[in-house]
Coordinates of C-alpha atoms and ligand atoms in Angstrom, one line a residue:
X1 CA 157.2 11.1 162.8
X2 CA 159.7 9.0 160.9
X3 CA 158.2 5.1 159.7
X4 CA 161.6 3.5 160.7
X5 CA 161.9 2.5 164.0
X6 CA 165.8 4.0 164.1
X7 CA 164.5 7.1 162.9
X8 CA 161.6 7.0 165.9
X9 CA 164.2 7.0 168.2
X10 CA 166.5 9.7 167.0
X11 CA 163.3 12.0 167.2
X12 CA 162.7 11.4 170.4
X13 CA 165.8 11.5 171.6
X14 CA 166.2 14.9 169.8
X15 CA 162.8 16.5 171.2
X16 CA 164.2 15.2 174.6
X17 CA 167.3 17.3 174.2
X18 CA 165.4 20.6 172.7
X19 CA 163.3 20.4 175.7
X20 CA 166.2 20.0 178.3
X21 CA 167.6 22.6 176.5
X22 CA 164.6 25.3 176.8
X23 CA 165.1 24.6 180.5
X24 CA 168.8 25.2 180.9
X25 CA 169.3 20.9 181.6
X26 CA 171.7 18.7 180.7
X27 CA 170.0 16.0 178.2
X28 CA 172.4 13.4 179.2
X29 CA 170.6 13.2 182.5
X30 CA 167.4 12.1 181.3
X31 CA 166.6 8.3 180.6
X32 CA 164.9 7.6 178.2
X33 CA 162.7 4.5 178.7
X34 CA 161.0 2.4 175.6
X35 CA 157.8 0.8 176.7
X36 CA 157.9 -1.8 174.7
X37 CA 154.7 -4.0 176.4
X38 CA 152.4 -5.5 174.1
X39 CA 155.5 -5.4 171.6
X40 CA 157.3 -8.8 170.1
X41 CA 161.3 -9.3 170.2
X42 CA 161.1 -8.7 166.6
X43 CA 159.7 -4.7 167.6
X44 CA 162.1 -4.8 170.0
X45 CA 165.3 -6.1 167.8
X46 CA 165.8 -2.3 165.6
X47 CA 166.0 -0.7 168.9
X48 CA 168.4 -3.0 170.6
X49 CA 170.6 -2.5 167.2
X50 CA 170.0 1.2 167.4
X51 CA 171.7 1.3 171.0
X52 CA 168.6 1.9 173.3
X53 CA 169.1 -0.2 176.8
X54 CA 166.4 1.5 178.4
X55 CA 162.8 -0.6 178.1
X56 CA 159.8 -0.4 180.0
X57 CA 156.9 -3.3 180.3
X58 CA 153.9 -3.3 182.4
X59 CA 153.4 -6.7 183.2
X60 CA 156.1 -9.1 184.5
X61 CA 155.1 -12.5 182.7
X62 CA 155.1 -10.6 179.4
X63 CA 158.7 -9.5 180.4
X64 CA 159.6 -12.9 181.7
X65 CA 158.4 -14.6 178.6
X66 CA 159.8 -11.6 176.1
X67 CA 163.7 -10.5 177.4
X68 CA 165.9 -13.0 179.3
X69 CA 166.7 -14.1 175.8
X70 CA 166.8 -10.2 174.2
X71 CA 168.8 -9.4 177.5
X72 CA 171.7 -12.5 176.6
X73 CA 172.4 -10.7 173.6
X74 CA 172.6 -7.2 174.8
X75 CA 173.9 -7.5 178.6
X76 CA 174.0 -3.9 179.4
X77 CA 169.7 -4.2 178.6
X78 CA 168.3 -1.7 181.6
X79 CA 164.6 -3.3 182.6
X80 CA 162.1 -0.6 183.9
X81 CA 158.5 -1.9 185.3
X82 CA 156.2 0.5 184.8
X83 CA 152.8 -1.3 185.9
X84 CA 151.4 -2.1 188.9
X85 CA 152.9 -4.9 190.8
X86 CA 150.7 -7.4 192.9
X87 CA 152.7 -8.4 196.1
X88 CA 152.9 -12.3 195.2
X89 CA 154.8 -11.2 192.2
X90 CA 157.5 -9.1 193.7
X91 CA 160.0 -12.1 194.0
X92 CA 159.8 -12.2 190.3
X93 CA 160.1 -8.5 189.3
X94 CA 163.1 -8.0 191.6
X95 CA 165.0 -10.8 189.9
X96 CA 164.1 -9.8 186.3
X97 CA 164.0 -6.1 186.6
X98 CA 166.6 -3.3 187.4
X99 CA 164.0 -0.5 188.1
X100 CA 160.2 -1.1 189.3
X101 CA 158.2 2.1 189.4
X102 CA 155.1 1.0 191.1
X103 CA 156.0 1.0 194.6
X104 CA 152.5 2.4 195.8
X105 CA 151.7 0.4 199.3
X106 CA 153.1 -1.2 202.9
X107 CA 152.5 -4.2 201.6
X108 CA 154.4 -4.2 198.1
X109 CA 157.3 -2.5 200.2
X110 CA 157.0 -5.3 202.5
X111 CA 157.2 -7.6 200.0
X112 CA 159.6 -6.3 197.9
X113 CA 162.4 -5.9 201.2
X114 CA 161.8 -9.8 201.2
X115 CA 162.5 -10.2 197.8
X116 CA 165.7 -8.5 198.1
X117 CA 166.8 -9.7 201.0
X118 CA 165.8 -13.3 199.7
X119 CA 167.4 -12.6 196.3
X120 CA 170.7 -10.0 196.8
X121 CA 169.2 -7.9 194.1
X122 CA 168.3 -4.4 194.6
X123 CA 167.2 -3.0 191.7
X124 CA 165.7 0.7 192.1
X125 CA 162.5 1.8 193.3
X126 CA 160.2 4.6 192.3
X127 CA 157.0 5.4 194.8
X128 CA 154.3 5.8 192.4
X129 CA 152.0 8.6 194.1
X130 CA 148.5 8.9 192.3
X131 CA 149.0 12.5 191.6
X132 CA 145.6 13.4 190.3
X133 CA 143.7 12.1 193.2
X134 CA 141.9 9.3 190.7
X135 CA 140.0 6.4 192.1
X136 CA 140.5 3.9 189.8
X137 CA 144.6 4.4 189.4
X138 CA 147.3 3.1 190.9
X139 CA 149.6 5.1 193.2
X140 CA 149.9 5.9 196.7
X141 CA 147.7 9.1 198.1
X142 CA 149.3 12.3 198.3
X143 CA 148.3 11.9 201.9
X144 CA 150.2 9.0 202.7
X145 CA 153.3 9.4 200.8
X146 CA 155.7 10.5 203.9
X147 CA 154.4 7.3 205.4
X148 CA 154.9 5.1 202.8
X149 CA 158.4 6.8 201.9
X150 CA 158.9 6.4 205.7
X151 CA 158.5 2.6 205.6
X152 CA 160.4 2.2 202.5
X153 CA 163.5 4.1 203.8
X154 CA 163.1 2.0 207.1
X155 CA 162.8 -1.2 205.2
X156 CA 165.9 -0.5 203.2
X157 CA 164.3 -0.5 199.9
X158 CA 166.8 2.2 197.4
X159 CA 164.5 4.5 196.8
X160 CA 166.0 6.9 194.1
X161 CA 162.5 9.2 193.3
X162 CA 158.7 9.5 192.3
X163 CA 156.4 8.5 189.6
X164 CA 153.3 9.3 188.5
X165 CA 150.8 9.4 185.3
X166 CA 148.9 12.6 185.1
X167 CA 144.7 12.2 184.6
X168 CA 144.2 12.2 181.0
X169 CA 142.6 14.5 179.0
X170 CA 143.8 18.0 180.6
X171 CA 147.2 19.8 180.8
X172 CA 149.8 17.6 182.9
X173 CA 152.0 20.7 183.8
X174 CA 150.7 21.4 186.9
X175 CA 151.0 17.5 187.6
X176 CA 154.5 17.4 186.7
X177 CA 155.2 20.2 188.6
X178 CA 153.6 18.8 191.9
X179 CA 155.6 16.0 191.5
X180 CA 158.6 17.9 191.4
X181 CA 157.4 19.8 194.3
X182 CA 156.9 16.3 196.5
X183 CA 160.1 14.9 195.5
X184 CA 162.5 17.6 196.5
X185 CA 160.9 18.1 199.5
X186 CA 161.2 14.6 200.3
X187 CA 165.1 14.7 199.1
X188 CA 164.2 12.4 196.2
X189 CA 166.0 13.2 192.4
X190 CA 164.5 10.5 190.8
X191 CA 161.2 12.2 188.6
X192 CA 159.6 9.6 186.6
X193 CA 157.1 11.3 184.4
X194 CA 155.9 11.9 180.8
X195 CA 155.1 9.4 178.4
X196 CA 154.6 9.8 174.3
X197 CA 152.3 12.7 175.0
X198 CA 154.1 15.1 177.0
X199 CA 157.6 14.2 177.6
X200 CA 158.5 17.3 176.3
X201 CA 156.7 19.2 179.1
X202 CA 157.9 16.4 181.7
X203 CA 161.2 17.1 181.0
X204 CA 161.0 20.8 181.3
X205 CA 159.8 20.7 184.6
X206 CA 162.1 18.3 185.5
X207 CA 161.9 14.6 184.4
X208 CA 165.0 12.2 184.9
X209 CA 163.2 10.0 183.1
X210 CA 160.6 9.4 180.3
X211 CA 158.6 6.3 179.7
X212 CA 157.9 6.5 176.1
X213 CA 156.1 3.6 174.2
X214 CA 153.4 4.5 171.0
X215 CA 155.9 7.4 170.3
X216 CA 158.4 4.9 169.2
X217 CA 156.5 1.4 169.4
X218 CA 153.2 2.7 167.0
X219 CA 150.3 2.0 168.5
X220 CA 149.6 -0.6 171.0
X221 CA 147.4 -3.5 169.4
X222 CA 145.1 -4.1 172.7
X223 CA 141.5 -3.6 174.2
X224 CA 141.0 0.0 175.8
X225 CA 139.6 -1.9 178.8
X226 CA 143.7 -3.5 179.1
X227 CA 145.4 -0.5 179.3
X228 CA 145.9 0.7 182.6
X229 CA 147.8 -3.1 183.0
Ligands
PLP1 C1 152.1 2.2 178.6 C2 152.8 3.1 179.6 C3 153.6 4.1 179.2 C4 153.9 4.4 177.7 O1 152.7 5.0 177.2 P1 152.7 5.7 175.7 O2 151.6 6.7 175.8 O3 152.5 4.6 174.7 O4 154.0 6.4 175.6 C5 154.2 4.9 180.2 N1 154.0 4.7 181.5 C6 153.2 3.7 181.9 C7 153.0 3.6 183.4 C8 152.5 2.9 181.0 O5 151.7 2.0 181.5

């Protein structure tokens, strides 16, 4: 892995488009997403100047704090939310952010039709779906997905796909590959999966976009107990 953060970037971008090769896809329509939570403006800065617009953070007072003034200087700045989203928050994330992930309840959907209605932005929405049937993560139930999708669709929200973070610690492929599963037969082609340790596989089976922070970012300076955000 290259030191600089430029040369980060190129890598990834490059292992992106080997793998989209291998499967016979166009790289151009993957996203690449830099997670850049935990990470200062001055982390941020070489990316910007390196012509990534695609960043990812988990929490929105970090982002609030961190890129209205990173976003003046580089208007066409894409903002992704990739953590879980309480409900009393959603006015906020819909005004600072042009893509939440977390959509993973009735009452975040609920909330977050106010929000837009209330605001006139309508950034896009990934349902999260807890894919490995964990306890302690976030994401709707495989069970209740059509419902939730359902709701969402009735509520007006755009829905453009899925997302989900595989169980750690075993092969994701299968994961990714149920995901795919769900979201074409839901008539979603938004897949938001793989993050720095398996992009690669993500976007063989499929990925439109990657979330990618350590693999760029170095490691995250925080307790283990933080991470799930
Ligand atoms: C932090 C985070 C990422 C990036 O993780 P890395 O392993 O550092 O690439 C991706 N997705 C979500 C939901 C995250 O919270």
């Amino acid at each position: 892995m290259g030191s600089a953060p430029s040369e980060r970037l190129a890598e990834v971008r490059a292992a992106i488009a080997r793998a989209a090769r291998r499967a016979g896809r166009d790289p151009a329509a993957i996203d690449l997403v830099a997670v850049s939570k935990t990470h200062a403006a001055d982390a941020i800065e070489p990316l910007l100047a390196a012509g990534q617009r695609s960043f990812g953070e988990n929490r929105v007072q970090e982002a609030a704090a961190k890129w209205p003034a990173l976003v003046a200087a580089y208007p066409a700045v894409r903002l992704h939310l990739v953590g879980q989203l309480q409900s009393n928050k959603a006015r906020d994330a819909v005004m600072l952010f042009d893509v939440i992930h977390s959509v993973d309840r009735p009452s975040l959907v609920d909330a977050l039709a106010a929000a837009m209605v209330a605001t006139g932005r309508r950034p896009d929405c990934y349902l999260q779906v807890n894919i490995g049937d964990e306890p302690q993560k976030g994401g709707v139930a495989l069970g209740d997905l059509a419902d939730l999708l359902d709701r969402a669709r009735a509520a007006d929200l755009p829905v453009v796909g899925l997302m989900a973070v595989p169980p750690e610690g075993i092969e994701p492929a299968p994961f990714f590959a149920l995901l795919a599963k769900l979201a074409r037969d839901h008539g979603l082609a938004g897949l938001s999966m793989g993050m720095s340790g398996d992009y690669e596989t993500a976007v063989e089976l499929g990925a439109t976009c990657v979330r990618v922070g350590s693999a760029l970012f170095g490691a995250r300076d925080y307790p283990a107990a933080d991470k799930t955000g």
